[in-house]
Amino acid sequence: MENTMDNIENLLVPQMELSDKAAEKILTQLKNFRMLMSYYNCAIMEVQTKLNVLNEEYSLQHDRNPIESIKSRLKEPQSILNKLERKGLPFSVKAIEENLNDIAGIRVICSFPEDVYTIADALLKQDDIKLIKQKDYIMTPKPNGYRSLHLIVEIPIFLANEKKPMKVEVQLRTIAMDCWASLEHKLKYKKDFDFTAEMQDELFQCAVISARLDAKMDAIRKKVYENNDKK
Ligand code: 0O2
């Protein structure tokens, strides 16, 4: 996991002249921000454990792992700041907690499209998980071709004197979807470079190929498992 916490100090203007009161206020906010990030980190651990348990159980029952890999991240302070600014909100712990759903992020890379829904359903069935929002970009891909299943879930973390509900964004996708999204992100976010309409179209064609690959692999998976069932 990337370390977000140490970067927050970089947002403060160096050598800024502050009154004692202002400095104290900033330090309190910094402490609260660090604490909030640590809560999000705990929520990531909770969801990740649930996913690992599901993967383990499924592999015992079906002789294969539906999850290829799990990645997690806490949103960078600069990205948090940018998103709050876009929404016209102040940089405060309250504004973050109430308005941003993707501070804690988990990406689950599954083998086949069916696995994405199997894992999502099994996770959402658990009684301490509450679904806040779902965006199915597999059923309805984004216009640029992006595919993934996004879930915003709420999960409690158990602190010494408190049970705190925390939001986590879970992105589930296949290897093919992840390959496209990772490369598209790498190409798109190259600084000082304008993406032409032709390039957009080429990327869209790649997304179509990746969707076809998923469909073909899924068809082969069905044949393999049907044949094995008949034995
Ligand atoms: P990062 O660093 O990956 O987190 P919201 O206000 O949260 O409901 P938002 O943020 O537009 O609306 O949510 P959406 O559309 O569900 O997408 C959020 C995340 O999905 C992005 O996070 C990406 O991780 C991924 N994503 C969405 N669209 C694309 C796409 O076209 N290409 C790629 N490669 N990834 C995409 P962030 O915040 O951009 O960054």
Coordinates of C-alpha atoms and ligand atoms in Angstrom, one line a residue:
M1 CA 0.0 0.0 0.0
E2 CA 1.2 3.5 -0.9
N3 CA 1.9 5.7 2.2
T4 CA -0.4 8.7 2.1
M5 CA 0.1 10.0 5.6
D6 CA 3.6 11.4 5.3
N7 CA 2.6 13.5 2.3
I8 CA 0.0 15.7 4.0
E9 CA 2.7 18.0 5.5
N10 CA 3.7 18.8 1.9
L11 CA 0.4 20.6 1.5
L12 CA 1.4 23.2 4.1
V13 CA 3.2 26.2 2.8
P14 CA 6.8 26.1 4.0
Q15 CA 8.1 28.9 6.3
M16 CA 4.5 30.3 6.6
E17 CA 4.3 32.8 9.5
L18 CA 1.6 31.6 11.8
S19 CA 0.1 32.9 15.1
D20 CA 0.3 30.3 17.9
K21 CA -3.5 29.9 17.7
A22 CA -3.4 29.3 13.9
A23 CA -0.5 26.8 14.3
E24 CA -2.3 24.9 17.0
K25 CA -5.4 24.7 14.8
I26 CA -3.4 23.4 11.8
L27 CA -1.7 20.8 14.1
T28 CA -5.1 19.6 15.4
Q29 CA -6.5 19.3 11.9
L30 CA -3.4 17.4 10.8
K31 CA -3.8 15.0 13.8
N32 CA -7.5 14.5 12.9
F33 CA -6.6 14.0 9.3
R34 CA -4.0 11.4 10.2
M35 CA -6.5 9.6 12.5
L36 CA -9.1 9.6 9.7
M37 CA -6.7 8.1 7.3
S38 CA -5.7 5.5 9.8
Y39 CA -9.5 4.6 10.2
Y40 CA -9.8 4.2 6.4
N41 CA -6.7 2.0 6.5
C42 CA -8.4 -0.2 9.1
A43 CA -11.5 -0.4 6.9
I44 CA -9.4 -1.5 4.0
M45 CA -7.9 -4.3 6.2
E46 CA -11.4 -5.4 7.2
V47 CA -12.7 -5.7 3.6
Q48 CA -9.5 -7.3 2.4
T49 CA -9.7 -10.0 5.0
K50 CA -13.3 -10.7 3.9
L51 CA -12.2 -11.0 0.3
N52 CA -9.3 -13.3 1.2
V53 CA -11.7 -15.5 3.2
L54 CA -14.1 -15.7 0.2
N55 CA -11.2 -16.6 -2.1
E56 CA -10.0 -19.3 0.2
E57 CA -13.5 -20.8 0.6
Y58 CA -14.2 -20.7 -3.1
S59 CA -10.9 -22.4 -3.9
L60 CA -11.6 -25.2 -1.6
Q61 CA -15.1 -25.8 -3.1
H62 CA -14.3 -25.3 -6.7
D63 CA -10.6 -26.1 -7.0
R64 CA -9.7 -22.6 -8.4
N65 CA -9.2 -19.1 -7.1
P66 CA -11.7 -16.6 -8.4
I67 CA -9.4 -13.7 -7.2
E68 CA -6.1 -13.2 -9.0
S69 CA -4.9 -10.3 -6.9
I70 CA -6.0 -7.6 -4.6
K71 CA -4.5 -4.1 -4.5
S72 CA -5.4 -1.3 -2.1
R73 CA -4.6 2.3 -1.7
L74 CA -5.5 5.4 0.4
K75 CA -6.2 8.4 -1.7
E76 CA -3.3 10.9 -1.9
P77 CA -3.8 14.1 0.1
Q78 CA -3.3 16.2 -3.1
S79 CA -6.0 14.1 -4.9
I80 CA -8.3 14.6 -1.8
L81 CA -7.7 18.3 -2.0
N82 CA -8.4 18.4 -5.7
K83 CA -11.6 16.5 -5.4
L84 CA -12.9 18.7 -2.5
E85 CA -12.0 21.8 -4.6
R86 CA -13.9 20.4 -7.6
K87 CA -16.9 19.9 -5.4
G88 CA -16.5 23.4 -3.8
L89 CA -15.9 21.9 -0.4
P90 CA -13.3 22.9 2.3
F91 CA -10.3 20.7 3.2
S92 CA -11.7 19.3 6.5
V93 CA -12.1 15.9 8.1
K94 CA -15.9 16.5 8.2
A95 CA -16.1 17.4 4.5
I96 CA -14.0 14.3 3.6
E97 CA -16.0 11.9 5.7
E98 CA -19.4 13.3 4.5
N99 CA -18.7 13.8 0.8
L100 CA -15.9 11.5 -0.5
N101 CA -16.5 7.8 -1.0
D102 CA -13.2 6.8 -2.4
I103 CA -10.6 7.6 0.2
A104 CA -10.1 3.9 0.9
G105 CA -9.9 2.0 -2.3
I106 CA -9.6 -1.7 -3.0
R107 CA -9.1 -3.2 -6.5
V108 CA -10.0 -6.9 -6.9
I109 CA -8.7 -8.5 -10.0
C110 CA -10.8 -11.6 -10.9
S111 CA -10.2 -14.4 -13.3
F112 CA -13.5 -14.4 -15.3
P113 CA -16.4 -11.9 -15.5
E114 CA -18.6 -14.3 -13.6
D115 CA -16.2 -14.3 -10.7
V116 CA -16.6 -10.5 -10.4
Y117 CA -20.3 -10.9 -9.7
T118 CA -19.8 -14.1 -7.5
I119 CA -17.4 -12.2 -5.3
A120 CA -19.4 -9.0 -5.2
D121 CA -22.6 -10.9 -4.3
A122 CA -20.9 -12.9 -1.6
L123 CA -19.4 -9.7 -0.1
L124 CA -22.6 -7.8 -0.2
K125 CA -24.5 -10.7 1.5
Q126 CA -22.5 -10.2 4.7
D127 CA -24.5 -8.6 7.4
D128 CA -21.9 -6.1 8.5
I129 CA -21.5 -4.7 5.0
K130 CA -23.9 -2.0 3.7
L131 CA -24.1 -1.2 0.1
I132 CA -24.1 2.6 -0.4
K133 CA -23.7 2.9 -4.1
Q134 CA -23.1 0.5 -7.1
K135 CA -21.9 1.5 -10.6
D136 CA -21.8 -1.4 -13.0
Y137 CA -19.5 -0.3 -15.8
I138 CA -19.4 -3.9 -17.0
M139 CA -23.1 -4.1 -18.0
T140 CA -22.9 -0.4 -19.1
P141 CA -19.3 0.5 -20.0
K142 CA -18.2 4.2 -19.9
P143 CA -18.2 5.8 -23.4
N144 CA -14.4 5.5 -23.6
G145 CA -14.7 1.7 -23.1
Y146 CA -13.8 1.5 -19.3
R147 CA -15.3 -1.6 -17.6
S148 CA -15.4 -2.5 -13.9
L149 CA -17.9 -3.1 -11.2
H150 CA -17.7 -0.3 -8.6
L151 CA -19.2 -0.8 -5.1
I152 CA -19.2 1.8 -2.4
V153 CA -19.7 -0.1 0.8
E154 CA -19.8 0.8 4.5
I155 CA -18.1 -1.4 7.0
P156 CA -17.7 -1.0 10.8
I157 CA -14.3 -0.8 12.4
F158 CA -14.1 -1.7 16.0
L159 CA -12.0 0.8 18.1
A160 CA -11.3 0.7 21.8
N161 CA -14.5 2.6 22.7
E162 CA -16.4 3.0 19.5
K163 CA -17.7 1.2 16.5
K164 CA -17.2 3.4 13.5
P165 CA -18.8 2.9 10.1
M166 CA -16.3 3.6 7.3
K167 CA -16.8 3.8 3.5
V168 CA -14.6 1.8 1.1
E169 CA -14.7 1.8 -2.7
V170 CA -14.3 -1.7 -4.1
Q171 CA -13.5 -1.9 -7.8
L172 CA -13.9 -5.4 -9.2
R173 CA -12.6 -6.3 -12.7
T174 CA -11.2 -9.1 -14.7
I175 CA -7.5 -9.4 -15.8
A176 CA -8.5 -8.1 -19.2
M177 CA -10.4 -5.2 -17.8
D178 CA -7.5 -4.3 -15.5
C179 CA -5.0 -4.6 -18.3
W180 CA -7.0 -2.0 -20.4
A181 CA -7.7 0.3 -17.5
S182 CA -4.1 0.3 -16.2
L183 CA -2.6 1.0 -19.7
E184 CA -5.2 3.6 -20.5
H185 CA -4.5 5.4 -17.3
K186 CA -0.8 5.3 -18.0
L187 CA -1.2 6.7 -21.5
K188 CA -3.9 9.3 -20.6
Y189 CA -2.2 10.8 -17.6
K190 CA 1.1 11.5 -19.4
K191 CA 1.7 15.1 -18.6
D192 CA 1.8 17.9 -21.2
F193 CA 0.3 15.7 -23.9
D194 CA -3.0 16.1 -25.7
F195 CA -5.0 13.0 -26.5
T196 CA -6.3 13.1 -30.1
A197 CA -9.8 11.8 -31.1
E198 CA -8.0 9.2 -33.1
M199 CA -6.1 8.0 -30.1
Q200 CA -9.3 7.9 -28.1
D201 CA -10.9 5.8 -30.8
E202 CA -7.9 3.4 -30.8
L203 CA -8.2 3.0 -27.1
F204 CA -11.9 2.3 -27.4
Q205 CA -11.1 -0.4 -30.0
C206 CA -8.7 -2.0 -27.5
A207 CA -11.5 -2.0 -24.9
V208 CA -13.8 -3.8 -27.4
I209 CA -11.0 -6.4 -28.0
S210 CA -10.6 -6.8 -24.2
A211 CA -14.4 -7.3 -23.8
R212 CA -14.3 -10.0 -26.6
L213 CA -11.4 -11.7 -24.9
D214 CA -13.3 -11.9 -21.6
A215 CA -16.4 -13.3 -23.4
K216 CA -14.3 -15.9 -25.2
M217 CA -12.4 -17.0 -22.1
D218 CA -15.7 -17.2 -20.2
A219 CA -17.1 -19.5 -23.0
I220 CA -14.1 -21.8 -22.7
R221 CA -14.4 -21.7 -18.9
K222 CA -18.0 -22.9 -19.2
K223 CA -17.0 -25.8 -21.5
V224 CA -14.2 -26.9 -19.2
Y225 CA -16.4 -26.9 -16.2
E226 CA -19.4 -28.5 -17.9
N227 CA -17.0 -31.3 -19.2
N228 CA -15.5 -31.8 -15.8
D229 CA -19.0 -32.0 -14.2
K230 CA -19.9 -34.8 -16.7
K231 CA -16.9 -36.9 -15.6
Ligands
0O2_1 P1 -7.8 6.8 -8.5 O1 -6.4 7.2 -8.1 O2 -7.8 5.5 -9.3 O3 -8.7 6.7 -7.3 P2 -17.9 9.8 -7.6 O4 -18.1 11.3 -7.3 O5 -16.9 9.2 -6.8 O6 -19.2 9.1 -7.6 P3 -16.2 9.4 -9.8 O7 -15.0 9.7 -8.9 O8 -16.1 9.9 -11.2 O9 -17.5 9.8 -9.1 O10 -16.4 7.8 -9.7 P4 -16.2 6.7 -10.9 O11 -16.7 7.1 -12.2 O12 -17.0 5.5 -10.3 O13 -14.7 6.4 -11.0 C1 -13.8 6.5 -10.0 C2 -12.5 5.6 -10.2 O14 -12.8 4.6 -11.2 C3 -11.3 6.4 -10.8 O15 -10.6 6.9 -9.7 C4 -10.5 5.3 -11.4 O16 -9.8 4.5 -10.5 C5 -11.6 4.4 -12.1 N1 -12.0 4.9 -13.4 C6 -13.2 5.5 -13.7 N2 -13.2 5.8 -15.1 C7 -12.0 5.4 -15.6 C8 -11.5 5.4 -16.9 O17 -12.0 5.9 -17.8 N3 -10.2 4.9 -17.0 C9 -9.5 4.4 -16.0 N4 -8.3 3.9 -16.2 N5 -10.0 4.3 -14.7 C10 -11.2 4.8 -14.5 P5 -9.8 8.3 -9.7 O18 -10.3 9.2 -8.7 O19 -9.8 8.8 -11.1 O20 -8.4 7.9 -9.4

